Amino acid sequence: MSECGGRAGGGSSGSSDDAEEERGGGGVPAGLGSLSAAPAGASSVDRLRRGLRGASLMARRRPELLCGAVALGCALLLALKFTCSRAKDVIIPAKPPVSFFSSRSPVLDLFQGQLDYAEHVRRDSEVVLLFFYAPWCGQSIAARAEIEQAASQLSDQVLFVAINCWWNQGKCRKQKHFFYFPVIYLYHRSFGPIEYKGPMSAVYIEKFVRRVMKPLLYIPSQSELLDFLSNYEPGVLGYFEFSGSPQPPGYLTFFTSALHSLKKDYLGTIRFGVITNKHLAKLVSLVHSGSVYLHRHFNTSLVFPREVINYTAENIYKWALENRETLLRWLWPHGGKSLLLNNELKKGPALFLFIPFNPLAESHPLIDEITEVALEYNNCHGDQVVERLLQHLQRVDAPVFKSLAPEPPAQLLDPPLITVSPCCNTVVLPQWHSISRTHNVCELCVNQTAVGISSVSVPQCSFLEMAAALDSFYLKEQAFYHVISDSMECSNFLSSYSPFSYYTACCKTINRGMTGLIDSEPDGFKFPNIAFSSLEKECEVDTPGSIPHIEENRHVFPEVDMNSTNFTGLSCRTNKTLNLYLLDSNLFWLYAERLGAPSTTRVKEFAAIVDVKEESHYILDPNQALMKFTLESFIQNFSILYSPLKRHLIGSDSAQFPSQHLITEVTTDTFWEVVLQKQDVLLLYYAQWCGFCPSLNHVFIQLARLLPADTITVARIDVSQNDLPWEFMVDRLPTVLFFPCNRKDLSVKYPEDLPITLPNLLRFILHHSDPASVPQNLANPSTKECLQSETVLQQGHISHLEREIWKLRAEISTLQRAQMQVEAQLSSARRDEHRLLRRQQTLEKQHSLLQLHSEQLQALYEQKTRELEEVAQKLQELADASENLLTENTWLKILVATMEQKLEGKDGGENLTPPEEVHSDYPEPSGAPWLLGSTPPPANISSPLAAERSNENRTD
């Protein structure tokens, strides 16, 4: 009852407030007053309402502050939008990968880098080749065709998988980190990876894959054993008995050691073989099953010490690698910057043999010949085993090992390998010594090798075959110089053009007087029991008699002998021991050309000896075939004390220098013709990298114009591109040498301390070109005509020199006029420079003043900015104080209105209540209820008055 009564009283009070507002009494609306006086625990909605009402009030009271706040908010929103909405980076997304190999290719192409799938298919295959590539890599693109070619040959046995390891979303790019492309990995079942680093050629890749597929070579017979041991590569043999079990103990370990060898050495220089026959094993000192044998040609062969070293695959390979013996070594330059050749050349003189090599070929006749040369060259102690291996390589039946199998029946024997054709001709050699009265007459026959079972028969001798036979015979003819016997001496030698042909020469010594019978006999000459047919006329014309002979200086150097006995063990009898290296000319012919091989040659065979210590190299004559005989002669000529070999000189092509220039350009080929054969020569040594050499060009050009070309030649040579004999080389650049006519051995060097100028060069030439005192011929004394001709010649020289002097004076006057013009231009330029300098100084002063003024303005701007900030802060404080005053004013108005209402109520209630009961000092009891919408009563209202008001309301 009291609550409802209190609300009603409040309502009447609110209505009286509205009436007062309408009367214009200056009061504040009741809503704003109630919001301002809301308790602290009001809701957020109430606080929002209060803020909106306060904002509307501020807009009515201070509209400029509201506009500033709105403008500031808009600027803040624009700044946030500009900074947060930056333009996106313009980057073209990567294109999705495409297939690197064609759909018909036998290579499985995982062009999205599915490494997990590659691992899955690898576990299901026995031998797998993984080709990691990058689509943009040029080497990967070049190797693609080679991989496809190898895969077409081995796809039925090996799984070829190509993986794109560059796609950024593929697993290969995320898991593998390669430093180069392409990369080839091979896996043999669970063993791997075996990385291949050899040439990116199909035949080499196929050869390596086949080695991984079959790392062990099965050796069933004595012939196969000799083939294995006579190879130039080191060999490791394992003996295992398979009769007791399908996999004898230690076999898998030996098999894995062969794979370890391929993993460590991609060239596969160590060959692994398996012997299952105990009789064959005894020939190489293997008795117990599981034994391992390392063959060495010149040192003692070894058996793996199982008692000392653990029998593991890694230990077997390391043992073989540490104890192997290198006879020949293959070099595989990778084409980039490398110290491979430099490190090998530091070891001593090197013999580089460039041969065309096919790794897939079953036999290599040329390598067998080179192996023979290497074995004989290093066989210092005449080892019998090495001799037997040499006989096996030469296919000579002289067995050292006892035959293991019984003799086969006669009907099972192989047919003879050699069938003799009736192609024979007579060759007459000149006398082997100037005082000899004898000649060697030889019957030269061409023999063909049988292929398989059916022999190759040549019914009629062709001219080309006979010419090839003569070609090889002339290379070998030194071996027949010393045939001084009445009996026939026959010998065989290989063809230089075909490994399937060899030649037979049967020679006999006859007197010189009998040669006339041979020459005069048109139908031929018959020795006792030997028939010779005359060589055809056209053969004599086309016989290559101009082929240089390797041993043409044999009689000058009698210590050189062609006998192979003197060649055996030569490496131990000389201080110039050679290291032998093999290079595939199909891949590295560029190195051969830089060593001196001709660029236009049909057969890419070349041999060169390089001696870095002596700064020289020698080449085998390219016109001679690369064979055992020529190599032995080449090595012997290099090994003797006074070698007849001439240092090979590399020079520029003389055709690129025209002959009509004032200065003659000299090369290696033209040095002898220009410098040592003609008149007086002044030669300038220069190089492209020499900085002082180009400054002398104008001096030598003027010198060439002054001197008569028919008496003195002015020449120059680029020593960086042209080699010369040591006696004609110089130790500094530029250097000037003068070679006087007919006295080339008295060449004079231009003084180093004298400047190279035109007058100095003229004095130097005139001083050294005067001929020595020539003895006069008494039979033809000087006559008056000779004196007159000499006078005319001198006058001609004088007139020529006067004309040259006049030309020089005219040039000097022209140069003086040009000098005056240049000096005038320089003075004008100096004046302009001074004027520009003064202007620059003035501008610099103005710039400094402007800079000082700018600094002052900047300081003033900063000061005004600080003052404005202070004023803005004070204005903000005033605004806050004004808001507080407005709030207090509102409260005061409310209190005044309340007091007025109270006073009006007091005047109306005087009739009911005595005036003495009203007192303003007594507050109203705190428990009195408030009417809804009314303001709280002021604190200074007396409690008796409140009691009377409550009684009055109760009475109403």
Short mmCIF file of C-alpha atoms in Angstrom, two decimals, residues 464-883:
data_model
loop_
_atom_site.label_atom_id
_atom_site.label_comp_id
_atom_site.label_asym_id
_atom_site.label_seq_id
_atom_site.Cartn_x
_atom_site.Cartn_y
_atom_site.Cartn_z
CA LEU A 464 92.40 -51.32 -101.35
CA GLU A 465 93.28 -54.30 -99.19
CA MET A 466 96.79 -54.41 -100.61
CA ALA A 467 97.22 -50.65 -100.11
CA ALA A 468 96.18 -51.03 -96.46
CA ALA A 469 98.64 -53.90 -96.06
CA LEU A 470 101.44 -51.77 -97.52
CA ASP A 471 100.48 -48.91 -95.24
CA SER A 472 100.91 -51.05 -92.14
CA PHE A 473 103.99 -52.74 -93.60
CA TYR A 474 105.79 -49.43 -94.02
CA LEU A 475 105.17 -48.72 -90.35
CA LYS A 476 106.70 -52.08 -89.50
CA GLU A 477 109.49 -52.19 -92.10
CA GLN A 478 112.16 -51.27 -89.56
CA ALA A 479 111.68 -54.72 -88.08
CA PHE A 480 112.84 -56.22 -91.40
CA TYR A 481 115.95 -54.10 -91.86
CA HIS A 482 118.16 -56.53 -90.00
CA VAL A 483 117.05 -59.70 -91.78
CA ILE A 484 120.48 -60.80 -93.06
CA SER A 485 119.92 -64.41 -93.79
CA ASP A 486 119.71 -66.75 -96.72
CA SER A 487 116.61 -68.40 -95.27
CA MET A 488 113.13 -67.00 -95.19
CA GLU A 489 112.13 -65.02 -92.06
CA CYS A 490 108.35 -64.79 -91.60
CA SER A 491 106.39 -62.75 -89.08
CA ASN A 492 102.82 -61.62 -88.52
CA PHE A 493 101.55 -58.16 -87.56
CA LEU A 494 98.08 -56.77 -87.05
CA SER A 495 96.24 -54.57 -89.46
CA SER A 496 96.04 -50.90 -88.61
CA TYR A 497 92.55 -50.57 -90.07
CA SER A 498 90.64 -53.66 -88.99
CA PRO A 499 90.97 -55.89 -85.93
CA PHE A 500 89.84 -58.84 -88.08
CA SER A 501 92.86 -58.80 -90.41
CA TYR A 502 96.53 -59.46 -89.99
CA TYR A 503 99.44 -59.48 -92.40
CA THR A 504 102.22 -61.96 -93.04
CA ALA A 505 105.62 -60.90 -94.38
CA CYS A 506 108.25 -63.45 -95.41
CA CYS A 507 111.59 -61.80 -96.11
CA LYS A 508 114.98 -62.89 -97.43
CA THR A 509 118.21 -60.98 -97.98
CA ILE A 510 119.65 -60.84 -101.51
CA ASN A 511 122.58 -59.04 -103.07
CA ARG A 512 122.19 -55.66 -104.65
CA GLY A 513 123.08 -57.06 -107.99
CA MET A 514 120.10 -59.39 -107.90
CA THR A 515 117.70 -56.50 -107.50
CA GLY A 516 118.21 -55.65 -111.09
CA LEU A 517 116.81 -59.03 -111.99
CA ILE A 518 113.76 -58.29 -109.93
CA ASP A 519 113.28 -54.89 -111.50
CA SER A 520 113.84 -56.21 -115.01
CA GLU A 521 111.73 -59.32 -114.68
CA PRO A 522 108.25 -58.31 -115.82
CA ASP A 523 106.44 -61.40 -114.70
CA GLY A 524 108.06 -61.73 -111.33
CA PHE A 525 111.05 -63.45 -109.74
CA LYS A 526 111.14 -66.84 -108.09
CA PHE A 527 113.24 -67.67 -105.10
CA PRO A 528 113.90 -71.32 -104.45
CA ASN A 529 110.64 -72.79 -103.18
CA ILE A 530 109.13 -69.27 -102.83
CA ALA A 531 107.12 -67.55 -105.55
CA PHE A 532 106.83 -63.76 -105.77
CA SER A 533 104.39 -61.86 -107.90
CA SER A 534 105.28 -58.43 -109.11
CA LEU A 535 103.49 -55.42 -107.74
CA GLU A 536 101.21 -53.72 -110.19
CA LYS A 537 102.20 -50.44 -111.73
CA GLU A 538 99.34 -48.51 -110.25
CA CYS A 539 100.23 -49.76 -106.80
CA GLU A 540 103.71 -48.34 -107.12
CA VAL A 541 102.25 -44.95 -107.95
CA ASP A 542 99.76 -44.87 -105.10
CA THR A 543 102.00 -46.42 -102.46
CA PRO A 544 102.05 -44.00 -99.50
CA GLY A 545 105.77 -43.48 -99.41
CA SER A 546 105.47 -40.13 -97.65
CA ILE A 547 104.26 -41.64 -94.38
CA PRO A 548 106.71 -40.54 -91.70
CA HIS A 549 108.61 -43.32 -90.00
CA ILE A 550 108.68 -43.32 -86.24
CA GLU A 551 112.16 -44.80 -86.10
CA GLU A 552 113.74 -42.89 -88.96
CA ASN A 553 116.50 -41.76 -86.60
CA ARG A 554 117.35 -45.30 -85.58
CA HIS A 555 120.84 -45.19 -87.05
CA VAL A 556 121.53 -41.78 -85.56
CA PHE A 557 120.63 -43.16 -82.13
CA PRO A 558 121.92 -46.74 -82.14
CA GLU A 559 120.90 -47.29 -78.53
CA VAL A 560 117.26 -47.44 -79.62
CA ASP A 561 116.33 -50.96 -80.62
CA MET A 562 113.04 -52.29 -81.88
CA ASN A 563 113.49 -55.59 -80.17
CA SER A 564 110.68 -56.13 -77.70
CA THR A 565 113.17 -57.57 -75.21
CA ASN A 566 114.65 -54.10 -74.74
CA PHE A 567 111.18 -52.65 -74.29
CA THR A 568 110.27 -55.13 -71.55
CA GLY A 569 110.70 -53.52 -68.15
CA LEU A 570 111.62 -50.14 -69.63
CA SER A 571 109.82 -48.28 -66.85
CA CYS A 572 112.45 -49.46 -64.37
CA ARG A 573 115.42 -48.45 -66.53
CA THR A 574 114.58 -44.79 -67.06
CA ASN A 575 113.92 -41.73 -64.95
CA LYS A 576 111.08 -40.70 -67.25
CA THR A 577 108.58 -43.35 -66.25
CA LEU A 578 105.20 -42.86 -67.89
CA ASN A 579 101.76 -43.12 -66.34
CA LEU A 580 99.27 -44.48 -68.85
CA TYR A 581 95.76 -43.01 -69.12
CA LEU A 582 92.84 -43.88 -71.36
CA LEU A 583 90.17 -41.47 -72.55
CA ASP A 584 87.15 -42.10 -74.71
CA SER A 585 87.66 -40.09 -77.88
CA ASN A 586 83.94 -40.16 -78.60
CA LEU A 587 83.39 -38.01 -75.50
CA PHE A 588 86.63 -36.12 -74.94
CA TRP A 589 88.06 -35.48 -78.40
CA LEU A 590 88.19 -31.77 -77.56
CA TYR A 591 91.06 -32.50 -75.15
CA ALA A 592 92.89 -34.35 -77.92
CA GLU A 593 92.50 -31.38 -80.27
CA ARG A 594 93.97 -29.06 -77.67
CA LEU A 595 96.92 -31.42 -77.35
CA GLY A 596 97.53 -31.31 -81.10
CA ALA A 597 95.20 -33.86 -82.69
CA PRO A 598 93.75 -32.90 -86.07
CA SER A 599 90.13 -31.79 -85.93
CA THR A 600 89.32 -33.42 -89.28
CA THR A 601 90.13 -37.09 -88.90
CA ARG A 602 88.13 -40.16 -89.69
CA VAL A 603 89.56 -42.40 -86.96
CA LYS A 604 89.56 -40.76 -83.55
CA GLU A 605 92.76 -42.31 -82.27
CA PHE A 606 95.46 -40.16 -80.77
CA ALA A 607 98.41 -40.48 -78.37
CA ALA A 608 100.32 -37.69 -76.62
CA ILE A 609 102.93 -37.52 -73.88
CA VAL A 610 102.69 -34.54 -71.52
CA ASP A 611 105.58 -33.67 -69.22
CA VAL A 612 104.64 -30.76 -66.96
CA LYS A 613 108.03 -30.62 -65.27
CA GLU A 614 109.80 -30.11 -68.61
CA GLU A 615 106.96 -27.90 -69.89
CA SER A 616 106.64 -29.86 -73.11
CA HIS A 617 104.54 -32.49 -74.78
CA TYR A 618 104.98 -34.80 -77.70
CA ILE A 619 102.40 -36.33 -80.00
CA LEU A 620 102.35 -39.49 -82.03
CA ASP A 621 102.21 -38.77 -85.74
CA PRO A 622 98.48 -38.66 -86.61
CA ASN A 623 99.26 -40.31 -89.95
CA GLN A 624 100.38 -43.46 -88.15
CA ALA A 625 97.99 -46.02 -86.80
CA LEU A 626 97.66 -46.37 -83.04
CA MET A 627 98.88 -49.92 -82.43
CA LYS A 628 101.28 -51.88 -80.27
CA PHE A 629 104.31 -51.35 -82.47
CA THR A 630 103.89 -47.59 -82.83
CA LEU A 631 103.24 -47.15 -79.10
CA GLU A 632 106.36 -49.09 -78.17
CA SER A 633 108.45 -46.99 -80.54
CA PHE A 634 106.88 -43.79 -79.25
CA ILE A 635 107.62 -44.71 -75.62
CA GLN A 636 111.16 -45.82 -76.44
CA ASN A 637 111.95 -42.57 -78.24
CA PHE A 638 110.71 -40.63 -75.24
CA SER A 639 112.64 -42.72 -72.71
CA ILE A 640 116.16 -42.46 -74.12
CA LEU A 641 118.54 -39.78 -72.91
CA TYR A 642 118.72 -37.78 -76.15
CA SER A 643 115.20 -38.18 -77.42
CA PRO A 644 114.66 -37.75 -81.16
CA LEU A 645 111.10 -36.64 -80.50
CA LYS A 646 110.45 -33.02 -81.25
CA ARG A 647 108.44 -30.88 -78.92
CA HIS A 648 104.99 -30.24 -80.34
CA LEU A 649 104.34 -26.56 -80.86
CA ILE A 650 100.81 -25.19 -80.84
CA GLY A 651 100.26 -22.16 -83.00
CA SER A 652 97.58 -19.98 -84.54
CA ASP A 653 96.24 -20.41 -88.03
CA SER A 654 98.37 -18.34 -90.39
CA ALA A 655 95.49 -18.00 -92.86
CA GLN A 656 93.67 -15.52 -90.64
CA PHE A 657 96.43 -12.89 -90.98
CA PRO A 658 96.50 -11.07 -94.38
CA SER A 659 99.89 -10.63 -96.00
CA GLN A 660 99.39 -7.04 -97.21
CA HIS A 661 99.72 -5.47 -93.76
CA LEU A 662 102.73 -3.29 -92.97
CA ILE A 663 103.61 -5.47 -89.98
CA THR A 664 103.94 -9.18 -90.73
CA GLU A 665 102.13 -11.43 -88.26
CA VAL A 666 104.28 -14.46 -87.42
CA THR A 667 102.88 -17.79 -86.23
CA THR A 668 104.45 -21.08 -85.20
CA ASP A 669 104.16 -22.42 -88.71
CA THR A 670 105.56 -19.33 -90.45
CA PHE A 671 108.35 -18.51 -87.97
CA TRP A 672 111.02 -20.42 -89.89
CA GLU A 673 109.96 -18.99 -93.23
CA VAL A 674 109.59 -15.34 -92.15
CA VAL A 675 112.26 -14.89 -89.49
CA LEU A 676 115.02 -17.37 -90.27
CA GLN A 677 114.95 -17.48 -94.08
CA LYS A 678 114.50 -13.92 -95.37
CA GLN A 679 116.27 -10.60 -94.99
CA ASP A 680 116.79 -8.56 -91.83
CA VAL A 681 113.87 -9.02 -89.47
CA LEU A 682 112.84 -6.89 -86.50
CA LEU A 683 110.54 -9.07 -84.37
CA LEU A 684 108.25 -7.83 -81.59
CA TYR A 685 107.14 -10.34 -78.94
CA TYR A 686 103.74 -9.45 -77.48
CA ALA A 687 100.61 -10.99 -75.92
CA GLN A 688 96.95 -10.05 -75.73
CA TRP A 689 97.11 -9.69 -71.95
CA CYS A 690 100.16 -7.39 -72.07
CA GLY A 691 99.04 -3.84 -71.26
CA PHE A 692 102.20 -2.11 -72.55
CA CYS A 693 102.29 -3.90 -75.92
CA PRO A 694 99.44 -2.00 -77.67
CA SER A 695 101.14 1.31 -76.90
CA LEU A 696 103.96 0.34 -79.29
CA ASN A 697 101.76 -0.32 -82.31
CA HIS A 698 101.98 3.20 -83.74
CA VAL A 699 105.79 3.20 -83.34
CA PHE A 700 106.21 -0.02 -85.33
CA ILE A 701 103.70 1.10 -87.97
CA GLN A 702 105.69 4.29 -88.58
CA LEU A 703 108.90 2.28 -88.58
CA ALA A 704 107.46 -0.07 -91.23
CA ARG A 705 106.52 2.94 -93.37
CA LEU A 706 110.05 4.36 -93.17
CA LEU A 707 112.01 1.19 -93.88
CA PRO A 708 112.03 -0.39 -97.35
CA ALA A 709 110.09 -3.63 -97.33
CA ASP A 710 112.50 -5.40 -99.69
CA THR A 711 115.41 -5.19 -97.25
CA ILE A 712 113.94 -5.17 -93.73
CA THR A 713 110.83 -6.93 -92.40
CA VAL A 714 108.98 -5.59 -89.37
CA ALA A 715 107.11 -8.47 -87.74
CA ARG A 716 105.45 -9.43 -84.49
CA ILE A 717 104.34 -12.69 -82.81
CA ASP A 718 101.72 -13.40 -80.16
CA VAL A 719 103.59 -15.76 -77.82
CA SER A 720 100.44 -16.49 -75.83
CA GLN A 721 98.96 -18.27 -78.86
CA ASN A 722 102.09 -19.54 -80.61
CA ASP A 723 104.79 -21.79 -79.20
CA LEU A 724 108.40 -21.48 -80.32
CA PRO A 725 111.53 -23.54 -79.68
CA TRP A 726 113.17 -22.75 -76.36
CA GLU A 727 116.10 -20.89 -77.99
CA PHE A 728 113.70 -18.33 -79.49
CA MET A 729 111.55 -17.65 -76.40
CA VAL A 730 111.83 -14.55 -74.19
CA ASP A 731 111.27 -14.00 -70.50
CA ARG A 732 109.51 -10.62 -70.56
CA LEU A 733 107.01 -8.70 -72.69
CA PRO A 734 107.25 -6.63 -74.77
CA THR A 735 110.63 -7.68 -76.19
CA VAL A 736 112.26 -6.70 -79.50
CA LEU A 737 114.78 -8.94 -81.27
CA PHE A 738 116.70 -8.17 -84.45
CA PHE A 739 117.69 -11.05 -86.76
CA PRO A 740 120.30 -9.81 -89.31
CA CYS A 741 120.32 -11.26 -92.78
CA ASN A 742 122.58 -14.31 -93.30
CA ARG A 743 123.61 -14.05 -89.65
CA LYS A 744 120.55 -15.33 -87.80
CA ASP A 745 122.72 -16.84 -85.09
CA LEU A 746 123.87 -13.31 -84.20
CA SER A 747 120.45 -12.05 -83.21
CA VAL A 748 120.46 -9.01 -80.95
CA LYS A 749 118.04 -8.03 -78.21
CA TYR A 750 116.88 -4.43 -77.93
CA PRO A 751 118.22 -2.89 -74.67
CA GLU A 752 115.69 -3.04 -71.87
CA ASP A 753 116.75 0.28 -70.35
CA LEU A 754 116.33 2.17 -73.64
CA PRO A 755 112.88 3.61 -74.44
CA ILE A 756 111.22 2.06 -77.47
CA THR A 757 110.89 5.10 -79.72
CA LEU A 758 111.18 5.61 -83.46
CA PRO A 759 114.65 7.28 -83.43
CA ASN A 760 116.04 4.67 -81.02
CA LEU A 761 114.73 1.81 -83.16
CA LEU A 762 116.22 3.34 -86.31
CA ARG A 763 119.62 3.75 -84.66
CA PHE A 764 119.40 0.17 -83.30
CA ILE A 765 118.63 -1.25 -86.77
CA LEU A 766 121.26 0.81 -88.59
CA HIS A 767 123.88 -0.14 -86.04
CA HIS A 768 123.33 -3.90 -86.25
CA SER A 769 122.33 -4.24 -89.89
CA ASP A 770 125.76 -3.26 -91.26
CA PRO A 771 127.24 -6.45 -92.73
CA ALA A 772 130.59 -7.75 -91.59
CA SER A 773 133.63 -7.32 -93.74
CA VAL A 774 132.99 -9.38 -96.84
CA PRO A 775 136.09 -10.72 -98.63
CA GLN A 776 136.32 -9.31 -102.14
CA ASN A 777 136.77 -11.58 -105.10
CA LEU A 778 140.10 -10.85 -106.72
CA ALA A 779 138.99 -12.27 -110.03
CA ASN A 780 136.26 -9.58 -110.33
CA PRO A 781 137.57 -6.29 -108.93
CA SER A 782 135.28 -3.29 -108.43
CA THR A 783 134.75 -1.33 -111.58
CA LYS A 784 133.51 2.14 -112.30
CA GLU A 785 130.07 0.85 -113.20
CA CYS A 786 129.79 -0.89 -109.83
CA LEU A 787 130.75 2.32 -108.08
CA GLN A 788 128.24 4.27 -110.13
CA SER A 789 125.49 1.74 -109.41
CA GLU A 790 126.34 1.88 -105.74
CA THR A 791 126.23 5.71 -105.89
CA VAL A 792 122.86 5.57 -107.60
CA LEU A 793 121.62 3.15 -104.98
CA GLN A 794 122.81 5.41 -102.19
CA GLN A 795 121.25 8.45 -103.85
CA GLY A 796 118.03 6.53 -104.16
CA HIS A 797 118.17 5.74 -100.46
CA ILE A 798 118.91 9.38 -99.70
CA SER A 799 116.03 10.60 -101.83
CA HIS A 800 113.75 8.06 -100.21
CA LEU A 801 114.81 9.23 -96.77
CA GLU A 802 114.37 12.90 -97.82
CA ARG A 803 110.84 12.18 -98.98
CA GLU A 804 110.12 10.45 -95.73
CA ILE A 805 111.60 13.38 -93.80
CA TRP A 806 109.42 15.81 -95.81
CA LYS A 807 106.37 13.70 -94.99
CA LEU A 808 107.35 13.69 -91.35
CA ARG A 809 107.78 17.50 -91.36
CA ALA A 810 104.37 17.93 -92.99
CA GLU A 811 102.88 15.68 -90.35
CA ILE A 812 104.70 17.63 -87.65
CA SER A 813 103.31 20.97 -88.96
CA THR A 814 99.83 19.44 -89.11
CA LEU A 815 100.23 18.19 -85.58
CA GLN A 816 101.42 21.66 -84.47
CA ARG A 817 98.35 23.33 -85.98
CA ALA A 818 96.16 20.73 -84.36
CA GLN A 819 97.99 21.37 -81.11
CA MET A 820 97.29 25.13 -81.33
CA GLN A 821 93.61 24.44 -81.97
CA VAL A 822 93.49 22.08 -79.06
CA GLU A 823 95.21 24.63 -76.81
CA ALA A 824 92.66 27.32 -77.85
CA GLN A 825 89.84 24.93 -77.08
CA LEU A 826 91.46 24.08 -73.76
CA SER A 827 91.76 27.79 -72.80
CA SER A 828 88.11 28.34 -73.70
CA ALA A 829 87.19 25.30 -71.70
CA ARG A 830 89.19 26.60 -68.72
CA ARG A 831 87.35 29.96 -68.86
CA ASP A 832 84.04 28.16 -68.98
CA GLU A 833 85.19 26.06 -66.08
CA HIS A 834 86.09 29.13 -63.99
CA ARG A 835 82.73 30.72 -64.79
CA LEU A 836 80.91 27.57 -63.84
CA LEU A 837 82.91 27.36 -60.63
CA ARG A 838 81.89 30.91 -59.64
CA ARG A 839 78.27 30.15 -60.45
CA GLN A 840 78.50 26.96 -58.47
CA GLN A 841 79.85 28.85 -55.45
CA THR A 842 77.00 31.39 -55.70
CA LEU A 843 74.44 28.64 -55.90
CA GLU A 844 76.03 26.89 -52.95
CA LYS A 845 75.75 30.10 -50.88
CA GLN A 846 72.11 30.50 -51.85
CA HIS A 847 71.52 26.92 -51.04
CA SER A 848 73.08 27.33 -47.60
CA LEU A 849 70.90 30.42 -46.91
CA LEU A 850 67.78 28.57 -48.06
CA GLN A 851 68.69 25.65 -45.93
CA LEU A 852 69.18 27.93 -42.89
CA HIS A 853 65.82 29.59 -43.57
CA SER A 854 64.22 26.19 -43.91
CA GLU A 855 65.64 25.15 -40.56
CA GLN A 856 64.28 28.32 -38.95
CA LEU A 857 60.84 27.74 -40.48
CA GLN A 858 60.94 24.17 -39.29
CA ALA A 859 61.79 25.29 -35.76
CA LEU A 860 58.97 27.90 -35.88
CA TYR A 861 56.58 25.29 -37.19
CA GLU A 862 57.48 22.93 -34.36
CA GLN A 863 57.01 25.76 -31.80
CA LYS A 864 53.59 26.71 -33.18
CA THR A 865 52.62 23.07 -33.23
CA ARG A 866 53.49 22.74 -29.56
CA GLU A 867 51.52 25.91 -28.74
CA LEU A 868 48.50 24.67 -30.67
CA GLU A 869 48.71 21.38 -28.82
CA GLU A 870 48.76 23.27 -25.50
CA VAL A 871 45.78 25.44 -26.55
CA ALA A 872 43.88 22.35 -27.67
CA GLN A 873 44.60 20.71 -24.33
CA LYS A 874 43.36 23.79 -22.46
CA LEU A 875 40.25 23.93 -24.61
CA GLN A 876 39.61 20.31 -23.84
CA GLU A 877 39.96 21.02 -20.15
CA LEU A 878 37.54 23.97 -20.48
CA ALA A 879 35.09 21.76 -22.31
CA ASP A 880 35.27 19.17 -19.56
CA ALA A 881 34.80 21.89 -16.92
CA SER A 882 31.85 23.31 -18.87
CA GLU A 883 30.21 19.90 -18.94
#
